[in-house]
Amino acid sequence: MPDTLAQPVSHTLDVKHSRFIAHAAPIESASAAMEFLQAVAVADATHNCWAYRHGQDYRSSDDGEPAGTAGRPILAAIDGQGFDRVMVVVTRWFGGIKLGAGGLVRAYGGAAAECLRTAPRLPLVAMARLQLVAGFEDLGALHAALPAHAAEKRDEQFDANGVRLRVELPADQVDALKIRLRDATRDRIRIQDDLLDD
């Protein structure tokens, strides 16, 4: 799994009197990426170029720079550094010397890559959801097993027979939790994938 950013970061780069400031932040959605753009874009700057990746959803903008010289190199920096759920905005103030297409690609991509290279990372963990159905006699074993496998309760409903519990946990803990519950309860707990969205 790729990483996301642990916190928003920035990096400044000067190239032939032009100043580039890269701002990067973790995002939870495409709309969050656009909110970050509005928060850090500088109205009187020459350009506010950007890119984001959120899983298979990605976009980029050259914001008036020649096509392909800003947004795509920023996106390539995100992918090249192994990030996901990240938005990067690179703001440029023109310094009077034209950089050419290659110079722009290097400046925008370089500012974004250096900003991300030095940033604190936060691993993205694949999560799984399960539904567990247990009788009252197995509640103790069930509640003891959940924290040991980093499972968090999302919903808990009691009825005359026991409990129906919806949990979320790291995907790599699912098999271990199933084995522990099987062994602790003589396989009395019913476990199935939880496909319901909240």
GROMACS .gro file of N, CA and C in nm, residues 74-132:
model
  177
   74ILE      N    1   0.373   1.743  -1.165
   74ILE     CA    2   0.337   1.739  -1.023
   74ILE      C    3   0.274   1.604  -0.991
   75LEU      N    4   0.183   1.557  -1.077
   75LEU     CA    5   0.121   1.425  -1.058
   75LEU      C    6   0.226   1.315  -1.064
   76ALA      N    7   0.322   1.328  -1.155
   76ALA     CA    8   0.430   1.229  -1.165
   76ALA      C    9   0.513   1.227  -1.037
   77ALA      N   10   0.530   1.343  -0.973
   77ALA     CA   11   0.604   1.348  -0.846
   77ALA      C   12   0.526   1.275  -0.736
   78ILE      N   13   0.395   1.293  -0.733
   78ILE     CA   14   0.312   1.224  -0.634
   78ILE      C   15   0.326   1.073  -0.652
   79ASP      N   16   0.310   1.027  -0.775
   79ASP     CA   17   0.320   0.884  -0.803
   79ASP      C   18   0.461   0.832  -0.782
   80GLY      N   19   0.559   0.910  -0.824
   80GLY     CA   20   0.699   0.868  -0.812
   80GLY      C   21   0.746   0.855  -0.669
   81GLN      N   22   0.687   0.932  -0.579
   81GLN     CA   23   0.723   0.924  -0.437
   81GLN      C   24   0.638   0.822  -0.363
   82GLY      N   25   0.547   0.754  -0.434
   82GLY     CA   26   0.466   0.649  -0.372
   82GLY      C   27   0.357   0.700  -0.280
   83PHE      N   28   0.294   0.812  -0.318
   83PHE     CA   29   0.187   0.869  -0.235
   83PHE      C   30   0.050   0.846  -0.297
   84ASP      N   31  -0.050   0.844  -0.211
   84ASP     CA   32  -0.191   0.840  -0.251
   84ASP      C   33  -0.267   0.929  -0.153
   85ARG      N   34  -0.385   0.973  -0.195
   85ARG     CA   35  -0.466   1.064  -0.113
   85ARG      C   36  -0.389   1.190  -0.077
   86VAL      N   37  -0.327   1.248  -0.180
   86VAL     CA   38  -0.243   1.367  -0.162
   86VAL      C   39  -0.276   1.470  -0.270
   87MET      N   40  -0.277   1.597  -0.230
   87MET     CA   41  -0.292   1.711  -0.321
   87MET      C   42  -0.167   1.797  -0.310
   88VAL      N   43  -0.113   1.838  -0.425
   88VAL     CA   44   0.003   1.928  -0.428
   88VAL      C   45  -0.032   2.049  -0.515
   89VAL      N   46  -0.010   2.167  -0.460
   89VAL     CA   47  -0.027   2.292  -0.534
   89VAL      C   48   0.109   2.360  -0.539
   90VAL      N   49   0.155   2.392  -0.661
   90VAL     CA   50   0.282   2.464  -0.677
   90VAL      C   51   0.248   2.602  -0.733
   91THR      N   52   0.279   2.704  -0.654
   91THR     CA   53   0.252   2.843  -0.690
   91THR      C   54   0.381   2.903  -0.745
   92ARG      N   55   0.370   2.976  -0.858
   92ARG     CA   56   0.488   3.037  -0.921
   92ARG      C   57   0.469   3.187  -0.933
   93TRP      N   58   0.577   3.257  -0.898
   93TRP     CA   59   0.588   3.400  -0.927
   93TRP      C   60   0.695   3.414  -1.033
   94PHE      N   61   0.658   3.469  -1.151
   94PHE     CA   62   0.750   3.480  -1.264
   94PHE      C   63   0.861   3.581  -1.233
   95GLY      N   64   0.985   3.541  -1.262
   95GLY     CA   65   1.100   3.626  -1.229
   95GLY      C   66   1.158   3.701  -1.346
   96GLY      N   67   1.095   3.695  -1.464
   96GLY     CA   68   1.143   3.772  -1.577
   96GLY      C   69   1.225   3.692  -1.678
   97ILE      N   70   1.264   3.571  -1.645
   97ILE     CA   71   1.342   3.487  -1.737
   97ILE      C   72   1.258   3.365  -1.772
   98LYS      N   73   1.233   3.345  -1.903
   98LYS     CA   74   1.155   3.229  -1.945
   98LYS      C   75   1.238   3.103  -1.924
   99LEU      N   76   1.172   2.996  -1.876
   99LEU     CA   77   1.242   2.872  -1.844
   99LEU      C   78   1.234   2.769  -1.957
  100GLY      N   79   1.143   2.788  -2.052
  100GLY     CA   80   1.125   2.688  -2.156
  100GLY      C   81   1.047   2.569  -2.101
  101ALA      N   82   0.995   2.487  -2.192
  101ALA     CA   83   0.911   2.374  -2.151
  101ALA      C   84   0.986   2.279  -2.058
  102GLY      N   85   1.109   2.243  -2.096
  102GLY     CA   86   1.187   2.151  -2.012
  102GLY      C   87   1.217   2.209  -1.875
  103GLY      N   88   1.247   2.338  -1.871
  103GLY     CA   89   1.275   2.403  -1.744
  103GLY      C   90   1.153   2.409  -1.655
  104LEU      N   91   1.035   2.430  -1.715
  104LEU     CA   92   0.911   2.432  -1.637
  104LEU      C   93   0.881   2.294  -1.579
  105VAL      N   94   0.897   2.190  -1.662
  105VAL     CA   95   0.874   2.053  -1.616
  105VAL      C   96   0.965   2.022  -1.497
  106ARG      N   97   1.093   2.057  -1.510
  106ARG     CA   98   1.189   2.031  -1.401
  106ARG      C   99   1.155   2.112  -1.276
  107ALA      N  100   1.115   2.238  -1.294
  107ALA     CA  101   1.087   2.324  -1.179
  107ALA      C  102   0.961   2.279  -1.106
  108TYR      N  103   0.851   2.259  -1.179
  108TYR     CA  104   0.727   2.217  -1.112
  108TYR      C  105   0.739   2.076  -1.054
  109GLY      N  106   0.789   1.984  -1.135
  109GLY     CA  107   0.806   1.847  -1.087
  109GLY      C  108   0.907   1.839  -0.974
  110GLY      N  109   1.015   1.916  -0.984
  110GLY     CA  110   1.119   1.916  -0.881
  110GLY      C  111   1.070   1.975  -0.749
  111ALA      N  112   0.995   2.085  -0.755
  111ALA     CA  113   0.942   2.145  -0.632
  111ALA      C  114   0.846   2.049  -0.563
  112ALA      N  115   0.759   1.985  -0.641
  112ALA     CA  116   0.664   1.889  -0.583
  112ALA      C  117   0.735   1.768  -0.526
  113ALA      N  118   0.832   1.713  -0.601
  113ALA     CA  119   0.903   1.593  -0.557
  113ALA      C  120   0.983   1.619  -0.429
  114GLU      N  121   1.051   1.734  -0.422
  114GLU     CA  122   1.131   1.764  -0.303
  114GLU      C  123   1.041   1.789  -0.182
  115CYS      N  124   0.927   1.854  -0.204
  115CYS     CA  125   0.830   1.876  -0.097
  115CYS      C  126   0.785   1.742  -0.039
  116LEU      N  127   0.753   1.647  -0.126
  116LEU     CA  128   0.705   1.516  -0.080
  116LEU      C  129   0.818   1.429  -0.025
  117ARG      N  130   0.938   1.441  -0.083
  117ARG     CA  131   1.050   1.356  -0.041
  117ARG      C  132   1.084   1.377   0.107
  118THR      N  133   1.074   1.499   0.153
  118THR     CA  134   1.113   1.531   0.290
  118THR      C  135   0.995   1.529   0.387
  119ALA      N  136   0.876   1.498   0.337
  119ALA     CA  137   0.755   1.506   0.419
  119ALA      C  138   0.739   1.383   0.509
  120PRO      N  139   0.679   1.401   0.627
  120PRO     CA  140   0.649   1.285   0.712
  120PRO      C  141   0.538   1.202   0.649
  121ARG      N  142   0.561   1.070   0.641
  121ARG     CA  143   0.469   0.979   0.574
  121ARG      C  144   0.378   0.909   0.674
  122LEU      N  145   0.261   0.871   0.626
  122LEU     CA  146   0.166   0.795   0.705
  122LEU      C  147   0.119   0.678   0.618
  123PRO      N  148   0.151   0.554   0.657
  123PRO     CA  149   0.111   0.440   0.572
  123PRO      C  150  -0.041   0.428   0.563
  124LEU      N  151  -0.089   0.399   0.443
  124LEU     CA  152  -0.231   0.371   0.424
  124LEU      C  153  -0.249   0.221   0.445
  125VAL      N  154  -0.342   0.185   0.528
  125VAL     CA  155  -0.365   0.044   0.562
  125VAL      C  156  -0.498   0.001   0.500
  126ALA      N  157  -0.495  -0.110   0.426
  126ALA     CA  158  -0.619  -0.165   0.371
  126ALA      C  159  -0.706  -0.214   0.486
  127MET      N  160  -0.832  -0.173   0.485
  127MET     CA  161  -0.924  -0.210   0.593
  127MET      C  162  -1.029  -0.307   0.541
  128ALA      N  163  -1.080  -0.387   0.632
  128ALA     CA  164  -1.188  -0.482   0.601
  128ALA      C  165  -1.299  -0.463   0.704
  129ARG      N  166  -1.421  -0.497   0.663
  129ARG     CA  167  -1.536  -0.490   0.754
  129ARG      C  168  -1.597  -0.629   0.767
  130LEU      N  169  -1.630  -0.664   0.889
  130LEU     CA  170  -1.692  -0.794   0.915
  130LEU      C  171  -1.819  -0.776   0.996
  131GLN      N  172  -1.912  -0.872   0.980
  131GLN     CA  173  -2.027  -0.883   1.069
  131GLN      C  174  -2.006  -1.009   1.152
  132LEU      N  175  -2.022  -0.995   1.282
  132LEU     CA  176  -2.003  -1.107   1.374
  132LEU      C  177  -2.134  -1.129   1.448
   0.00000   0.00000   0.00000
